[in-house]
mmCIF file of C-alpha atoms in Angstrom:
data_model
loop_
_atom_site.group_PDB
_atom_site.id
_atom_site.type_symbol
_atom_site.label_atom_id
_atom_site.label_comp_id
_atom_site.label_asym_id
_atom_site.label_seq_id
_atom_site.Cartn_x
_atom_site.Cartn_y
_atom_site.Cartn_z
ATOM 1 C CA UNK A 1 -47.409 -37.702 16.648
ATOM 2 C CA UNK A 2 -44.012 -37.777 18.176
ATOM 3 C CA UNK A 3 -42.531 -34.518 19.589
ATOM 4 C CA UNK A 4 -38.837 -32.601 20.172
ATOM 5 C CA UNK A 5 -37.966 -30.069 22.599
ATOM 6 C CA UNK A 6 -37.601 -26.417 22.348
ATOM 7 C CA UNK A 7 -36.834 -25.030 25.490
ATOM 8 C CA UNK A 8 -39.416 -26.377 28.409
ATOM 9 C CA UNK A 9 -41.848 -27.320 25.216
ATOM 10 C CA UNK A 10 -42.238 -30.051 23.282
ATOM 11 C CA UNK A 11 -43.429 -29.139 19.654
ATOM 12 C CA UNK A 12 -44.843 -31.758 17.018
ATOM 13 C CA UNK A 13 -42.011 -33.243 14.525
ATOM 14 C CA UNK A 14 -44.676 -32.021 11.848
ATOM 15 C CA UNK A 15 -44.737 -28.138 12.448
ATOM 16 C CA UNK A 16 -47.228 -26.197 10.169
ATOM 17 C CA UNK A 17 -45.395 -23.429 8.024
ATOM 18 C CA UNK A 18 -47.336 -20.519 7.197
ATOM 19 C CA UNK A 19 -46.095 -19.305 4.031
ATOM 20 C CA UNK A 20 -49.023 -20.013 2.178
ATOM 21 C CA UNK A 21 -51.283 -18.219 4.556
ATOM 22 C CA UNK A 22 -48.937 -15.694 3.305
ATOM 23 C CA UNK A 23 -49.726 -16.237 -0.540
ATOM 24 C CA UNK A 24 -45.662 -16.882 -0.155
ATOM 25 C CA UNK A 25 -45.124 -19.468 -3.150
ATOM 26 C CA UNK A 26 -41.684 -19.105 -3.812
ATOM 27 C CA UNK A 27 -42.908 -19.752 -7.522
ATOM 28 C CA UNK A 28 -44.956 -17.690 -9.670
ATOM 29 C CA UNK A 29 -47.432 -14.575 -8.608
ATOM 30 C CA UNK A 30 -50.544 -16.427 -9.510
ATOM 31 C CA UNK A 31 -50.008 -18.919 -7.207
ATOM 32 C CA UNK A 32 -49.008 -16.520 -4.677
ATOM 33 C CA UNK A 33 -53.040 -14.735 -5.595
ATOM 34 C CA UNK A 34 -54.480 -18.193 -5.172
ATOM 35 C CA UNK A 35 -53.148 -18.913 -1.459
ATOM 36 C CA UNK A 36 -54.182 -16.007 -0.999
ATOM 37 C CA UNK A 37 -57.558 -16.037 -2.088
ATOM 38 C CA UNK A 38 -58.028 -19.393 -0.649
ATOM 39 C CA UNK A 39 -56.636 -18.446 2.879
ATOM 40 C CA UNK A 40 -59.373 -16.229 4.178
ATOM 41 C CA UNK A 41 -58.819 -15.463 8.062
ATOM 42 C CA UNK A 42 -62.176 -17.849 8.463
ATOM 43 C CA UNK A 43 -60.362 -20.478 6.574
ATOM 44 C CA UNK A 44 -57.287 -19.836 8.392
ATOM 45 C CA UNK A 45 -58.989 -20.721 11.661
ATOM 46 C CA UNK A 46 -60.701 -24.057 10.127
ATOM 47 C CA UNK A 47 -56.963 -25.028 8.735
ATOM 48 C CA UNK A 48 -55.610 -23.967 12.253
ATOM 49 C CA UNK A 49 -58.613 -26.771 13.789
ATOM 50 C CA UNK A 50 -57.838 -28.957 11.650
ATOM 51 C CA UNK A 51 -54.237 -29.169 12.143
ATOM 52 C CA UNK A 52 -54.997 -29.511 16.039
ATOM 53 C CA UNK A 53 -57.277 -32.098 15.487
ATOM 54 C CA UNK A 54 -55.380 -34.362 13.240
ATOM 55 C CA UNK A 55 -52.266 -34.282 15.919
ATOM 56 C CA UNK A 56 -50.506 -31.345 14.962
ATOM 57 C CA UNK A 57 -49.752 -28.984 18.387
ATOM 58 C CA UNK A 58 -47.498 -26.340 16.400
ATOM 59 C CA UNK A 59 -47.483 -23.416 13.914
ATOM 60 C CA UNK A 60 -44.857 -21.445 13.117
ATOM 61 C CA UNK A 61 -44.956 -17.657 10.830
ATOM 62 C CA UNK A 62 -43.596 -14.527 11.425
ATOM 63 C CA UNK A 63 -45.050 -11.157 12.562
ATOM 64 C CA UNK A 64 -47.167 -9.769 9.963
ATOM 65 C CA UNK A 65 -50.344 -7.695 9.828
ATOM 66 C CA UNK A 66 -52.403 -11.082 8.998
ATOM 67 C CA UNK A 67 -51.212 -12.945 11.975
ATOM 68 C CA UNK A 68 -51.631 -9.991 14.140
ATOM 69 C CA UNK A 69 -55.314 -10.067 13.500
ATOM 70 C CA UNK A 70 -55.771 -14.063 12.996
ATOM 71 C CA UNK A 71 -53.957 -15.574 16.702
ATOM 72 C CA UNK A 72 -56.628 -14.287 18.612
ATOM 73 C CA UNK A 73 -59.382 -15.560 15.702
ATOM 74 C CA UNK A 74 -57.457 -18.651 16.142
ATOM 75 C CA UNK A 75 -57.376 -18.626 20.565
ATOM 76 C CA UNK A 76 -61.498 -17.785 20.280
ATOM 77 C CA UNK A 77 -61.772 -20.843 18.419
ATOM 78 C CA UNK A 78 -60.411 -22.792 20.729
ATOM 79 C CA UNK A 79 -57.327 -23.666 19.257
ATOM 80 C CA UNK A 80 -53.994 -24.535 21.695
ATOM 81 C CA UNK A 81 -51.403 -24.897 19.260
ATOM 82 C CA UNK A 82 -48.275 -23.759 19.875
ATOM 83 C CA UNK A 83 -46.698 -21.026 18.080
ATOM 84 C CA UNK A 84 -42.991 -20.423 17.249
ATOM 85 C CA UNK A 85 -42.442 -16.677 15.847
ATOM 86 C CA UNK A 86 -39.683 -15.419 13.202
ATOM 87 C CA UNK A 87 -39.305 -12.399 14.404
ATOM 88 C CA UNK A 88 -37.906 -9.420 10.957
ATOM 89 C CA UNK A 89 -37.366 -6.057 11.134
ATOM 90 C CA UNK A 90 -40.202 -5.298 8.674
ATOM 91 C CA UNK A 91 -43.384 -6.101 9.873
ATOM 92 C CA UNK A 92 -44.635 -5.745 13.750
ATOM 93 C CA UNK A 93 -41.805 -3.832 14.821
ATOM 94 C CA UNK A 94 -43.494 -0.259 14.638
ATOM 95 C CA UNK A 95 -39.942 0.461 12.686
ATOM 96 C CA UNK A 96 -42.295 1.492 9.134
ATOM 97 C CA UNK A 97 -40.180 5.184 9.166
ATOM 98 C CA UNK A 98 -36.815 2.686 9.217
ATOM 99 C CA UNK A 99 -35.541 4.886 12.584
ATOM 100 C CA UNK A 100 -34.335 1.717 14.245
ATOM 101 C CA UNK A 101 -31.097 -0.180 13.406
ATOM 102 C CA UNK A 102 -32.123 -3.926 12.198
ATOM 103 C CA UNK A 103 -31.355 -5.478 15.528
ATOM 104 C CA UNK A 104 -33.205 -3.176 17.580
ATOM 105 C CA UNK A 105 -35.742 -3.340 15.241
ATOM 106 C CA UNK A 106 -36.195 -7.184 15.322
ATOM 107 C CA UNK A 107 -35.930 -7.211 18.899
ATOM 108 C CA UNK A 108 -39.026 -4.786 18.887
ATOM 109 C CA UNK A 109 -40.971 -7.276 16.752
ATOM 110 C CA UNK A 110 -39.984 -10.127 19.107
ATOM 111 C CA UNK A 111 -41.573 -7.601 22.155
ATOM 112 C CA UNK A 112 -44.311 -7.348 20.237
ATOM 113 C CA UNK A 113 -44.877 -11.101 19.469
ATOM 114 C CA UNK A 114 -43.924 -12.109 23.184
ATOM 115 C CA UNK A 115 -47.851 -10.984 24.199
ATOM 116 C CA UNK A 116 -49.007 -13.878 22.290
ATOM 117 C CA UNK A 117 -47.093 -16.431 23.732
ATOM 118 C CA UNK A 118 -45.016 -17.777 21.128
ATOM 119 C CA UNK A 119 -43.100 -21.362 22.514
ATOM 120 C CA UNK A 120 -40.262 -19.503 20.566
ATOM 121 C CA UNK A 121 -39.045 -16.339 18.906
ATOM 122 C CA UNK A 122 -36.034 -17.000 15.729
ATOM 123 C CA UNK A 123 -34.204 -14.469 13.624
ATOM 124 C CA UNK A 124 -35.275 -14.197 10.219
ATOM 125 C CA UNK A 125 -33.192 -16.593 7.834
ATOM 126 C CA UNK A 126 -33.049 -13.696 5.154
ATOM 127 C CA UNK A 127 -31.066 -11.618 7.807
ATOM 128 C CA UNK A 128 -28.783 -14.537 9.092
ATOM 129 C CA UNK A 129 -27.849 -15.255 5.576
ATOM 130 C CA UNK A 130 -27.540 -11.225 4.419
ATOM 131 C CA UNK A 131 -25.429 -10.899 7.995
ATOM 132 C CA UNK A 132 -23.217 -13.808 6.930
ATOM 133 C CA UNK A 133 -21.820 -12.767 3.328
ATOM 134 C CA UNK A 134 -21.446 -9.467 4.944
ATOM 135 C CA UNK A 135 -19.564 -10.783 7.611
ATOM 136 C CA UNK A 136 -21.389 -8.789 10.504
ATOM 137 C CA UNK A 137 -23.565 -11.559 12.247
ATOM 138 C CA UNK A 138 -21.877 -11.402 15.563
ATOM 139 C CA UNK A 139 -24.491 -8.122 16.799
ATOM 140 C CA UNK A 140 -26.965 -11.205 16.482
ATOM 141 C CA UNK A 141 -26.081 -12.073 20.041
ATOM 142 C CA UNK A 142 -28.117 -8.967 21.275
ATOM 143 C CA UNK A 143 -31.068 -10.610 19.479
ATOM 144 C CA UNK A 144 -30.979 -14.155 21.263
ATOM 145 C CA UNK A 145 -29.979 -12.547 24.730
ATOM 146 C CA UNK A 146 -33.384 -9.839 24.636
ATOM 147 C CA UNK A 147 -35.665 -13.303 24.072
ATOM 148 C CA UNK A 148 -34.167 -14.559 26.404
ATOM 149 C CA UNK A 149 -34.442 -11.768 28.794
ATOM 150 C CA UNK A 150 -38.345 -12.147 27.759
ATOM 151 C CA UNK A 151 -38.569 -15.727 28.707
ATOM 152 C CA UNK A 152 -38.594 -17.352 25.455
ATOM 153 C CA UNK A 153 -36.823 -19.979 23.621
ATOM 154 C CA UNK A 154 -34.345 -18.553 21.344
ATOM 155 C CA UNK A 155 -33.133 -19.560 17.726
ATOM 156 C CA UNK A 156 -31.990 -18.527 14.376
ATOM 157 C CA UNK A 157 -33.101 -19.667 10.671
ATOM 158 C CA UNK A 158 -30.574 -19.709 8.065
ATOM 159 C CA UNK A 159 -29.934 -21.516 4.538
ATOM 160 C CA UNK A 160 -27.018 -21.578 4.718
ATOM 161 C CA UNK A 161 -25.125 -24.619 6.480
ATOM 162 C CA UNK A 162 -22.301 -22.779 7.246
ATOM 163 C CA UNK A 163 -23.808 -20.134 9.526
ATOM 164 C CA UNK A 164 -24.701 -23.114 11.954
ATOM 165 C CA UNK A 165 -21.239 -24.570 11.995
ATOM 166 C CA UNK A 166 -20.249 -20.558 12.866
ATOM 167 C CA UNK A 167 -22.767 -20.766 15.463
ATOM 168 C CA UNK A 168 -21.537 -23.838 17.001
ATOM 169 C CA UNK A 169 -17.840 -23.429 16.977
ATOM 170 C CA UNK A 170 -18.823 -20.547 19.081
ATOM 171 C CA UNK A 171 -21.408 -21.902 20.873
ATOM 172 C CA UNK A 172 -23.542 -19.140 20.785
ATOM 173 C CA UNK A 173 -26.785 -19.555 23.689
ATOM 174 C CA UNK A 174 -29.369 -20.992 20.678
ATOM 175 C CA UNK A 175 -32.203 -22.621 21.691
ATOM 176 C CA UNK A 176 -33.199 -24.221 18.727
ATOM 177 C CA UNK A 177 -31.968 -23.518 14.584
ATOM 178 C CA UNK A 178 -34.477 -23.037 11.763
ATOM 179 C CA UNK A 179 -32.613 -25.217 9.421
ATOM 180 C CA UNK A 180 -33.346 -24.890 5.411
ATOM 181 C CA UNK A 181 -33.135 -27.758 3.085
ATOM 182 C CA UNK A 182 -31.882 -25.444 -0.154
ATOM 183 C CA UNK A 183 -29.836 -22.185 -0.235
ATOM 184 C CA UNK A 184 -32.604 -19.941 -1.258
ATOM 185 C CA UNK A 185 -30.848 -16.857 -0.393
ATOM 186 C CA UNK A 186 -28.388 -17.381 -2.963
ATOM 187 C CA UNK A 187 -27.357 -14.266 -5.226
ATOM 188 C CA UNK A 188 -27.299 -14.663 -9.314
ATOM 189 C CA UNK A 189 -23.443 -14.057 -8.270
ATOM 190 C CA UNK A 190 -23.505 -17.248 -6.037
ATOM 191 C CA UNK A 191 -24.792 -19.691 -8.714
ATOM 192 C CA UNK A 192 -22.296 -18.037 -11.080
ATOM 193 C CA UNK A 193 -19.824 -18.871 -8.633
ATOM 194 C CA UNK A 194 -21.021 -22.385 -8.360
ATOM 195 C CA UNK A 195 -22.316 -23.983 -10.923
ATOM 196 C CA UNK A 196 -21.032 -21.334 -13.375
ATOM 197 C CA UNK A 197 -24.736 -20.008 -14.726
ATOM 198 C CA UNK A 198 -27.391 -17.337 -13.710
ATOM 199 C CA UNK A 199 -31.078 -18.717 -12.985
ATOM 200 C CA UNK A 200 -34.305 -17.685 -14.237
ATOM 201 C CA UNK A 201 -36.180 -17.213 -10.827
ATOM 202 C CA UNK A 202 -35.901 -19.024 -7.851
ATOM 203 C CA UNK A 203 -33.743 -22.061 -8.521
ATOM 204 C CA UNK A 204 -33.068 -24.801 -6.463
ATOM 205 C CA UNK A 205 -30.250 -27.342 -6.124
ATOM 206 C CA UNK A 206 -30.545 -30.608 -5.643
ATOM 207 C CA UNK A 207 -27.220 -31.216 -3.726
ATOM 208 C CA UNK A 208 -28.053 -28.826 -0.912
ATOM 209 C CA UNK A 209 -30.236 -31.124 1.374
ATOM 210 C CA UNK A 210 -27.177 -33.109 1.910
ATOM 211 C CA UNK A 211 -25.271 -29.990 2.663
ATOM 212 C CA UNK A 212 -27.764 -29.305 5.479
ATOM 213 C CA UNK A 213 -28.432 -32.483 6.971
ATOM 214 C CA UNK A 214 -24.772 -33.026 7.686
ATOM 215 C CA UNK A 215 -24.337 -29.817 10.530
ATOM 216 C CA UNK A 216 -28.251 -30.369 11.605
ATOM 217 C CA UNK A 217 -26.544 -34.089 12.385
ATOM 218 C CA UNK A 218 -23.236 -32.160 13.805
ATOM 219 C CA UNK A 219 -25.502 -29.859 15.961
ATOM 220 C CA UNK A 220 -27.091 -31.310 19.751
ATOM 221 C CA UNK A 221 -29.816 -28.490 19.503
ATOM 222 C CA UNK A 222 -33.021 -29.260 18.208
ATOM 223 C CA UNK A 223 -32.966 -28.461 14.393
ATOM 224 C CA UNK A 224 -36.392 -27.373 12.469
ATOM 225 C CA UNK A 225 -36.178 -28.562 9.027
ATOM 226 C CA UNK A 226 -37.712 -26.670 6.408
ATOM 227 C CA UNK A 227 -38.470 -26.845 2.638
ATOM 228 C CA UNK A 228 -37.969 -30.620 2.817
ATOM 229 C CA UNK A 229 -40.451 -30.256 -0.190
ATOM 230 C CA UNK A 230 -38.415 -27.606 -1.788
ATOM 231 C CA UNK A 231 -41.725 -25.170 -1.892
ATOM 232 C CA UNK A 232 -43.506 -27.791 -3.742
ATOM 233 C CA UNK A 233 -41.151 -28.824 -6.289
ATOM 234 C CA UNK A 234 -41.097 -32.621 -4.534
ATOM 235 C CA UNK A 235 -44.788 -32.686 -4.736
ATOM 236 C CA UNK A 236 -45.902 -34.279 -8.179
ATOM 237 C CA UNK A 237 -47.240 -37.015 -6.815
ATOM 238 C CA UNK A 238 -48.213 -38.867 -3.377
ATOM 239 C CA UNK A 239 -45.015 -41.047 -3.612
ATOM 240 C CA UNK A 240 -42.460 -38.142 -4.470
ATOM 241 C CA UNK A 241 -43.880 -36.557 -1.183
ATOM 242 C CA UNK A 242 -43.812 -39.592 1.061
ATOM 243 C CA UNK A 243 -40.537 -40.022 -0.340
ATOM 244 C CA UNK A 244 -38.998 -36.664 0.879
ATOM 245 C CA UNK A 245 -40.824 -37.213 3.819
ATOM 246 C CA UNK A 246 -38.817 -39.858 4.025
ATOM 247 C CA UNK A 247 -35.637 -38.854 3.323
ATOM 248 C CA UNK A 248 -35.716 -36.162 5.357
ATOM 249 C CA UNK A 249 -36.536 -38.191 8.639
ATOM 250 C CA UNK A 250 -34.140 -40.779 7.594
ATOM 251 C CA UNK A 251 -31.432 -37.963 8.129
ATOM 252 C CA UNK A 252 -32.351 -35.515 10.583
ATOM 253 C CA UNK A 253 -31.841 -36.161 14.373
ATOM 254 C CA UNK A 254 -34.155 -37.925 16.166
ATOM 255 C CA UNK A 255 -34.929 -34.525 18.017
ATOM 256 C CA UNK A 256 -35.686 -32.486 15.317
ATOM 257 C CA UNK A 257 -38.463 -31.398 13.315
ATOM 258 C CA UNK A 258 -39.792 -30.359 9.983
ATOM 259 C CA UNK A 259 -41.504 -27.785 9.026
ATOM 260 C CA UNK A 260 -43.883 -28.247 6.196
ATOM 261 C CA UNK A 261 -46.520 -25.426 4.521
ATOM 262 C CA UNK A 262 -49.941 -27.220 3.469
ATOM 263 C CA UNK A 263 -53.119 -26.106 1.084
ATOM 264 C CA UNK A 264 -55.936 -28.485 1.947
ATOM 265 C CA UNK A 265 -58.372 -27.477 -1.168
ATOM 266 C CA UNK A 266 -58.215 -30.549 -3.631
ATOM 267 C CA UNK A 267 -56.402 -33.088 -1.334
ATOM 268 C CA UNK A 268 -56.522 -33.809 2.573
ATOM 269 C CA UNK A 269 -53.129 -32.554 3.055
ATOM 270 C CA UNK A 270 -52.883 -32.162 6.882
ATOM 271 C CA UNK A 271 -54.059 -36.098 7.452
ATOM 272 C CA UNK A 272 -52.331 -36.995 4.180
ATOM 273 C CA UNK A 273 -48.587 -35.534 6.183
ATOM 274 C CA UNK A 274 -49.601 -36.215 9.637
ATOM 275 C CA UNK A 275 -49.915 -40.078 8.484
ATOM 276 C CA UNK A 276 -47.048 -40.286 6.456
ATOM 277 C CA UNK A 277 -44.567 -38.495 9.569
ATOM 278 C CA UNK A 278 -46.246 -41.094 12.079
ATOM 279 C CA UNK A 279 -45.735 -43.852 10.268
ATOM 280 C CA UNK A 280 -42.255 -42.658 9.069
ATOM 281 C CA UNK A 281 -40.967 -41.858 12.710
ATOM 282 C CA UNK A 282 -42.570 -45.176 13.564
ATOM 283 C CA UNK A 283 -40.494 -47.740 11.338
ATOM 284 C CA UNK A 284 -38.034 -45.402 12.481
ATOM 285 C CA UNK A 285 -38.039 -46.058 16.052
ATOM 286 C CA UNK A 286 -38.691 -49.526 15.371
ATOM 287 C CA UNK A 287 -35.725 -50.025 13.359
ATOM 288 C CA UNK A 288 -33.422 -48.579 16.201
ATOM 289 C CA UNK A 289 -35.213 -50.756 18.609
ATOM 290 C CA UNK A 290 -36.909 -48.576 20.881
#
């Protein structure tokens, strides 16, 4: 498995995502119930193995309770993955009374998070993107200087593509950017805007990958591409995922990454993506001739 920097590390261009861990669909609550279910903290340490052993070497989630109580399941194990933390306000921060100011807040969570060793420590895309239509992302700088000042690789998720064009017109000290396929943060306001229409639920557009790709191409930093799958919306069958596997390697950088979320209980899913990214980087780097 081929590998891109963050900082002094290299990290797998097949990252696991954790949202399902979570019971995180971004669809409906019974699937949400289901990862759950399925996602005991015993199974989470099996997936965690198995991830390892297929040629995986990096997780990423944020700072929750479950995670809290899982890393060190994971460490007894045996397991030497890498993990890269998105650090929130929310959860791990000790900020449950809502005292601290968001930054502070986060940068407590990233404290926290820093005694597990995390390879590197983002903002939360949800914040970027509420900081950016409110026009206040700028304090974000105290963020990515305290990781810093904790030895850690620093980034910042965001859905939105304009927030890293922002970011590098003012070439703010980012290690690496959390970089999302679709715009999930948009408002019912911002499709009305748009495309002139409200959604039912979580809706997703099919001209935003395009959007993305284009500043994760402009950008020199390592770029971590996620919902390449658009939370399971590309995954009806084996050749729809291949296929966004492939498109999405076809356009990102050479030192970037994806990261995809996987639920191994009726298919092989972790050996099913690990060898269709090899084989993908592969024609890749043969067709540039290296």
């Amino acid at each position: 498995m081929p590998t891109v920097p963050i900082g002094p590390y290299r990290v797998t261009r097949l990252i696991s995502g954790f949202n399902p861990q979570f019971g995180y669909s971004h669809a409906t609550p019974l699937l949400n119930q289901f990862m759950l279910d399925y996602f005991s903290d015993q199974q989470v340490v099996k997936y965690m193995l198995a991830c390892e052993k297929a040629g995986i070497n990096t997780w990423q989630s944020n700072y929750r309770a479950s995670p809290q109580r899982q890393i060190p399941l994971i460490r007894e194990a045996g397991c030497k993955m890498n993990w890269i933390c998105l650090a929130d306000p929310w959860r791990g921060s000790g900020n449950e009374n809502g005292s601290l100011d968001e930054i502070e807040a986060t940068k407590k969570c990233a404290w926290h998070a820093r005694k597990l060793n995390p390879v590197g420590i983002a903002y939360h895309g949800m914040l970027t993107d509420q900081r950016w239509a409110a026009g206040t992302l700028d304090p974000v700088k105290r963020f990515i200087d305290y990781v810093h000042d904790l030895g850690c690789p620093a980034g910042i998720s965001t859905h939105i593509p304009a927030v890293i064009e922002y970011l590098e017109s003012k070439n703010w000290a980012v290690d690496f950017y959390m970089a999302c396929f679709y715009r999930v943060s948009r408002s019912p306001q911002d499709f009305v805007k748009e495309i002139g229409v409200e959604t039912v639920g979580e809706a997703y557009l099919a001209s935003d990958p395009e959007r993305m790709i284009k500043v994760i191409r402009q950008t020199g930093r390592t770029c971590l591409a996620f919902k390449i799958l658009a939370a399971g919306r590309k995954c009806q069958s084996p050749e729809e995922v291949r296929g966004a596997f492939q498109y999405a390697f076809k356009n990102i950088k050479p030192t970037d990454a994806t990261i995809v979320g996987m639920v191994p209980k009726f298919s092989d899913q972790i050996t099913e993506n690990v060898r269709a990214v090899s084989e993908i980087t592969a024609e890749g780097a043969l067709a540039q001739g290296k």
